[in-house]
Tab-separated table of C-alpha atoms in Angstrom:
chain	number	residue	atom	x	y	z
N	1	UNK	CA	0.000	0.000	0.000
N	2	UNK	CA	0.923	3.642	0.007
N	3	UNK	CA	3.461	4.722	2.593
N	4	UNK	CA	5.248	7.924	3.507
N	5	UNK	CA	8.356	7.770	5.683
N	6	UNK	CA	10.102	10.542	7.597
N	7	UNK	CA	12.762	10.674	10.260
N	8	UNK	CA	11.129	11.511	13.593
N	9	UNK	CA	13.470	14.164	14.991
N	10	UNK	CA	15.782	16.934	13.792
N	11	UNK	CA	17.668	19.412	15.946
N	12	UNK	CA	19.400	22.510	14.562
N	13	UNK	CA	20.851	25.752	15.856
N	14	UNK	CA	19.145	29.053	15.225
N	15	UNK	CA	20.392	30.600	11.992
N	16	UNK	CA	21.406	27.291	10.438
N	17	UNK	CA	19.540	25.607	7.590
N	18	UNK	CA	17.211	22.691	8.336
N	19	UNK	CA	16.615	19.884	5.878
N	20	UNK	CA	13.687	17.556	6.498
N	21	UNK	CA	13.545	14.452	4.330
N	22	UNK	CA	10.687	12.241	3.223
N	23	UNK	CA	10.325	9.162	1.031
N	24	UNK	CA	7.125	7.902	-0.516
N	25	UNK	CA	6.129	4.732	-2.301
N	26	UNK	CA	3.393	5.616	-4.791
N	27	UNK	CA	5.111	6.503	-8.053
N	28	UNK	CA	1.841	7.841	-9.466
N	29	UNK	CA	1.587	10.619	-6.856
N	30	UNK	CA	0.795	13.851	-8.647
N	31	UNK	CA	1.256	16.253	-5.765
N	32	UNK	CA	3.362	16.267	-2.639
N	33	UNK	CA	2.916	18.561	0.335
N	34	UNK	CA	4.553	19.897	3.448
N	35	UNK	CA	2.428	20.779	6.476
N	36	UNK	CA	3.513	22.361	9.770
N	37	UNK	CA	1.910	21.623	13.130
N	38	UNK	CA	2.762	23.851	16.070
N	39	UNK	CA	2.062	22.616	19.606
N	40	UNK	CA	-1.660	22.463	20.324
N	41	UNK	CA	-2.597	23.606	16.820
N	42	UNK	CA	-3.956	22.103	13.623
N	43	UNK	CA	-1.979	21.553	10.439
N	44	UNK	CA	-0.889	24.522	8.367
N	45	UNK	CA	-0.188	23.972	4.672
N	46	UNK	CA	3.311	25.299	3.965
N	47	UNK	CA	3.794	24.423	0.345
N	48	UNK	CA	3.196	21.786	-2.286
N	49	UNK	CA	4.916	20.659	-5.452
N	50	UNK	CA	3.611	19.082	-8.624
N	51	UNK	CA	5.325	15.863	-9.588
N	52	UNK	CA	6.655	17.225	-12.880
N	53	UNK	CA	8.735	19.809	-10.999
N	54	UNK	CA	12.008	19.145	-9.246
N	55	UNK	CA	12.258	22.307	-7.189
N	56	UNK	CA	10.036	24.972	-5.724
N	57	UNK	CA	11.173	27.950	-3.697
N	58	UNK	CA	9.037	30.162	-1.490
N	59	UNK	CA	10.930	32.704	0.633
N	60	UNK	CA	12.909	30.682	3.210
N	61	UNK	CA	11.456	27.370	2.054
N	62	UNK	CA	12.907	25.223	-0.742
N	63	UNK	CA	11.292	21.961	-1.771
N	64	UNK	CA	13.320	19.444	-3.754
N	65	UNK	CA	11.719	16.462	-5.451
N	66	UNK	CA	13.626	13.479	-6.804
N	67	UNK	CA	10.900	11.528	-8.529
N	68	UNK	CA	13.219	8.696	-9.578
N	69	UNK	CA	14.147	8.005	-5.954
N	70	UNK	CA	10.710	9.045	-4.620
N	71	UNK	CA	12.429	11.471	-2.271
N	72	UNK	CA	11.113	14.834	-1.138
N	73	UNK	CA	12.903	17.341	1.046
N	74	UNK	CA	12.074	20.630	2.709
N	75	UNK	CA	14.893	23.073	3.365
N	76	UNK	CA	14.311	25.945	5.770
N	77	UNK	CA	16.942	28.644	5.458
N	78	UNK	CA	17.999	30.746	8.470
N	79	UNK	CA	15.960	28.588	10.862
N	80	UNK	CA	14.338	30.499	13.717
N	81	UNK	CA	12.990	29.358	17.082
N	82	UNK	CA	9.496	29.990	15.706
N	83	UNK	CA	10.111	27.224	13.182
N	84	UNK	CA	10.089	24.649	15.991
N	85	UNK	CA	7.175	22.377	15.145
N	86	UNK	CA	6.277	19.020	13.647
N	87	UNK	CA	6.551	18.914	9.847
N	88	UNK	CA	4.420	16.435	7.928
N	89	UNK	CA	5.117	15.222	4.435
N	90	UNK	CA	2.052	14.068	2.474
N	91	UNK	CA	1.310	12.703	-0.974
N	92	UNK	CA	-1.863	12.780	-3.026
N	93	UNK	CA	-2.747	9.257	-4.084
N	94	UNK	CA	-5.156	9.201	-6.986
N	95	UNK	CA	-7.807	6.475	-7.032
N	96	UNK	CA	-9.283	7.467	-10.371
N	97	UNK	CA	-10.968	10.570	-11.727
N	98	UNK	CA	-10.859	13.224	-9.034
N	99	UNK	CA	-10.999	10.676	-6.222
N	100	UNK	CA	-8.023	10.186	-3.999
N	101	UNK	CA	-6.586	10.584	-0.549
N	102	UNK	CA	-3.861	12.473	1.237
N	103	UNK	CA	-1.401	10.019	2.800
N	104	UNK	CA	0.676	11.510	5.602
N	105	UNK	CA	4.009	10.604	7.124
N	106	UNK	CA	4.379	10.442	10.904
N	107	UNK	CA	5.980	13.852	11.061
N	108	UNK	CA	9.452	15.181	11.866
N	109	UNK	CA	9.790	17.138	15.083
N	110	UNK	CA	12.123	20.070	14.446
N	111	UNK	CA	13.776	21.579	17.516
N	112	UNK	CA	15.622	24.861	17.073
N	113	UNK	CA	18.169	25.725	19.738
N	114	UNK	CA	19.100	29.357	20.369
W	1	UNK	CA	-8.876	31.579	2.786
W	2	UNK	CA	-11.701	30.053	4.824
W	3	UNK	CA	-11.679	30.232	8.614
W	4	UNK	CA	-12.278	26.853	10.251
W	5	UNK	CA	-13.263	26.433	13.886
W	6	UNK	CA	-13.793	23.324	15.956
W	7	UNK	CA	-15.604	22.807	19.237
W	8	UNK	CA	-14.630	21.692	21.773
W	9	UNK	CA	-10.909	22.367	21.524
W	10	UNK	CA	-10.274	19.636	24.077
W	11	UNK	CA	-12.215	17.331	26.365
W	12	UNK	CA	-11.685	14.610	28.913
W	13	UNK	CA	-14.373	11.941	28.799
W	14	UNK	CA	-15.294	8.786	30.621
W	15	UNK	CA	-15.182	5.388	29.012
W	16	UNK	CA	-18.516	4.364	27.452
W	17	UNK	CA	-19.750	7.908	26.796
W	18	UNK	CA	-20.006	9.724	23.469
W	19	UNK	CA	-18.676	13.097	22.321
W	20	UNK	CA	-19.831	15.189	19.386
W	21	UNK	CA	-17.248	17.444	17.745
W	22	UNK	CA	-18.373	20.388	15.646
W	23	UNK	CA	-16.603	21.883	12.635
W	24	UNK	CA	-17.758	25.284	11.391
W	25	UNK	CA	-16.504	27.095	8.280
W	26	UNK	CA	-17.115	30.735	7.464
W	27	UNK	CA	-17.865	30.022	3.796
W	28	UNK	CA	-19.536	27.281	1.788
W	29	UNK	CA	-17.292	24.378	0.897
W	30	UNK	CA	-18.059	21.254	-1.061
W	31	UNK	CA	-15.573	18.831	0.429
W	32	UNK	CA	-15.080	18.274	4.154
W	33	UNK	CA	-13.123	15.502	5.789
W	34	UNK	CA	-12.543	14.127	9.274
W	35	UNK	CA	-9.139	12.834	10.373
W	36	UNK	CA	-7.740	11.193	13.475
W	37	UNK	CA	-4.226	11.810	14.760
W	38	UNK	CA	-3.279	9.303	17.424
W	39	UNK	CA	-0.422	10.200	19.785
W	40	UNK	CA	2.883	10.198	17.919
W	41	UNK	CA	1.219	9.042	14.712
W	42	UNK	CA	0.367	10.502	11.338
W	43	UNK	CA	-3.086	11.603	10.302
W	44	UNK	CA	-5.563	8.955	9.238
W	45	UNK	CA	-8.654	9.790	7.209
W	46	UNK	CA	-11.848	8.645	8.966
W	47	UNK	CA	-14.426	9.711	6.393
W	48	UNK	CA	-15.541	12.220	3.815
W	49	UNK	CA	-18.523	14.232	5.050
W	50	UNK	CA	-21.002	14.508	2.176
W	51	UNK	CA	-23.608	17.257	2.257
W	52	UNK	CA	-27.122	15.839	2.266
W	53	UNK	CA	-26.089	12.192	2.178
W	54	UNK	CA	-24.303	9.590	4.244
W	55	UNK	CA	-20.595	10.002	4.888
W	56	UNK	CA	-18.092	7.852	3.003
W	57	UNK	CA	-15.980	5.901	5.499
W	58	UNK	CA	-12.441	4.628	5.050
W	59	UNK	CA	-11.442	1.067	5.753
W	60	UNK	CA	-11.398	0.416	9.495
W	61	UNK	CA	-13.965	3.085	10.376
W	62	UNK	CA	-17.710	2.475	10.673
W	63	UNK	CA	-20.766	4.669	10.958
W	64	UNK	CA	-21.915	3.163	14.249
W	65	UNK	CA	-18.673	4.212	15.937
W	66	UNK	CA	-18.152	7.546	14.147
W	67	UNK	CA	-21.499	8.934	12.971
W	68	UNK	CA	-21.096	12.089	10.895
W	69	UNK	CA	-23.599	14.759	9.982
W	70	UNK	CA	-23.284	17.388	7.242
W	71	UNK	CA	-26.516	19.346	7.219
W	72	UNK	CA	-25.177	22.174	5.023
W	73	UNK	CA	-22.068	23.402	3.230
W	74	UNK	CA	-20.609	25.223	6.254
W	75	UNK	CA	-21.025	22.748	9.118
W	76	UNK	CA	-20.304	19.150	10.059
W	77	UNK	CA	-20.205	17.055	13.218
W	78	UNK	CA	-18.313	13.914	14.114
W	79	UNK	CA	-19.468	11.812	17.060
W	80	UNK	CA	-17.101	9.415	18.788
W	81	UNK	CA	-19.428	6.801	20.272
W	82	UNK	CA	-19.025	4.442	23.194
W	83	UNK	CA	-15.528	5.733	23.812
W	84	UNK	CA	-12.584	3.721	25.095
W	85	UNK	CA	-9.067	4.916	26.003
W	86	UNK	CA	-7.930	3.836	22.507
W	87	UNK	CA	-10.053	6.673	21.104
W	88	UNK	CA	-7.802	9.243	22.784
W	89	UNK	CA	-6.566	11.276	19.821
W	90	UNK	CA	-6.700	14.619	18.120
W	91	UNK	CA	-9.648	14.811	15.734
W	92	UNK	CA	-9.357	17.286	12.868
W	93	UNK	CA	-11.734	18.425	10.198
W	94	UNK	CA	-10.395	19.662	6.886
W	95	UNK	CA	-11.646	21.381	3.763
W	96	UNK	CA	-10.759	20.104	0.337
W	97	UNK	CA	-11.277	21.206	-3.213
W	98	UNK	CA	-8.372	23.615	-3.294
W	99	UNK	CA	-5.844	23.775	-6.135
W	100	UNK	CA	-3.669	20.676	-6.389
W	101	UNK	CA	-6.060	18.801	-4.069
W	102	UNK	CA	-4.851	20.920	-1.155
W	103	UNK	CA	-6.645	20.555	2.149
W	104	UNK	CA	-6.897	23.085	4.959
W	105	UNK	CA	-7.253	21.908	8.522
W	106	UNK	CA	-9.143	23.087	11.544
W	107	UNK	CA	-7.357	23.562	14.874
W	108	UNK	CA	-8.317	20.078	16.077
W	109	UNK	CA	-10.097	18.630	19.103
W	110	UNK	CA	-7.859	16.917	21.642
W	111	UNK	CA	-9.797	14.045	23.217
W	112	UNK	CA	-8.675	12.092	26.277
W	113	UNK	CA	-10.719	9.077	27.349
W	114	UNK	CA	-10.227	7.795	30.878
């Protein structure tokens, strides 16, 4: 079945870059997403990338997609303490027509040390 | 973008009781979903809340345990019935139908069952 894997923890120092990695299994995924969940809050959509792209940049965020290896990464430049959160990778799995589901990884907890 | 609210934000319930969670959106949306996020786990889709008809449940979830109502395009409820400690989770509603199948999440309801 479909599966999305992420490392569970990442710790960085303030001002450094963070790179959060994700692998997925469904080669037919058309879209991949990064969500952020702060303590006690719901999920916030950060960005998404279409599968025919290999990079997308949005301010401090850079998404890299290696479709051959089914590997997605999220780079956060100049990481701040406010970036401390759990980051979820997700893929859109198409079941036919417009039907499908979002499949989520277990999330990577990013800790930013001052 | 739409504003999504959930009530209650958290609750502590006794085994064997039921809890109804409300999801309210400030604009009409076609697609609404309910997810469960168990402690330390990823999000799992419970069901798609269909306006004016029965919800569509994912494998492993049944209507008797998780009845869902969707009386209009701005509101839905999820009931967790006959609760046990294994039902302790965060329950989130989300809106779909955005570009690239994006979904936007409510703040979640944190449920603890004793």
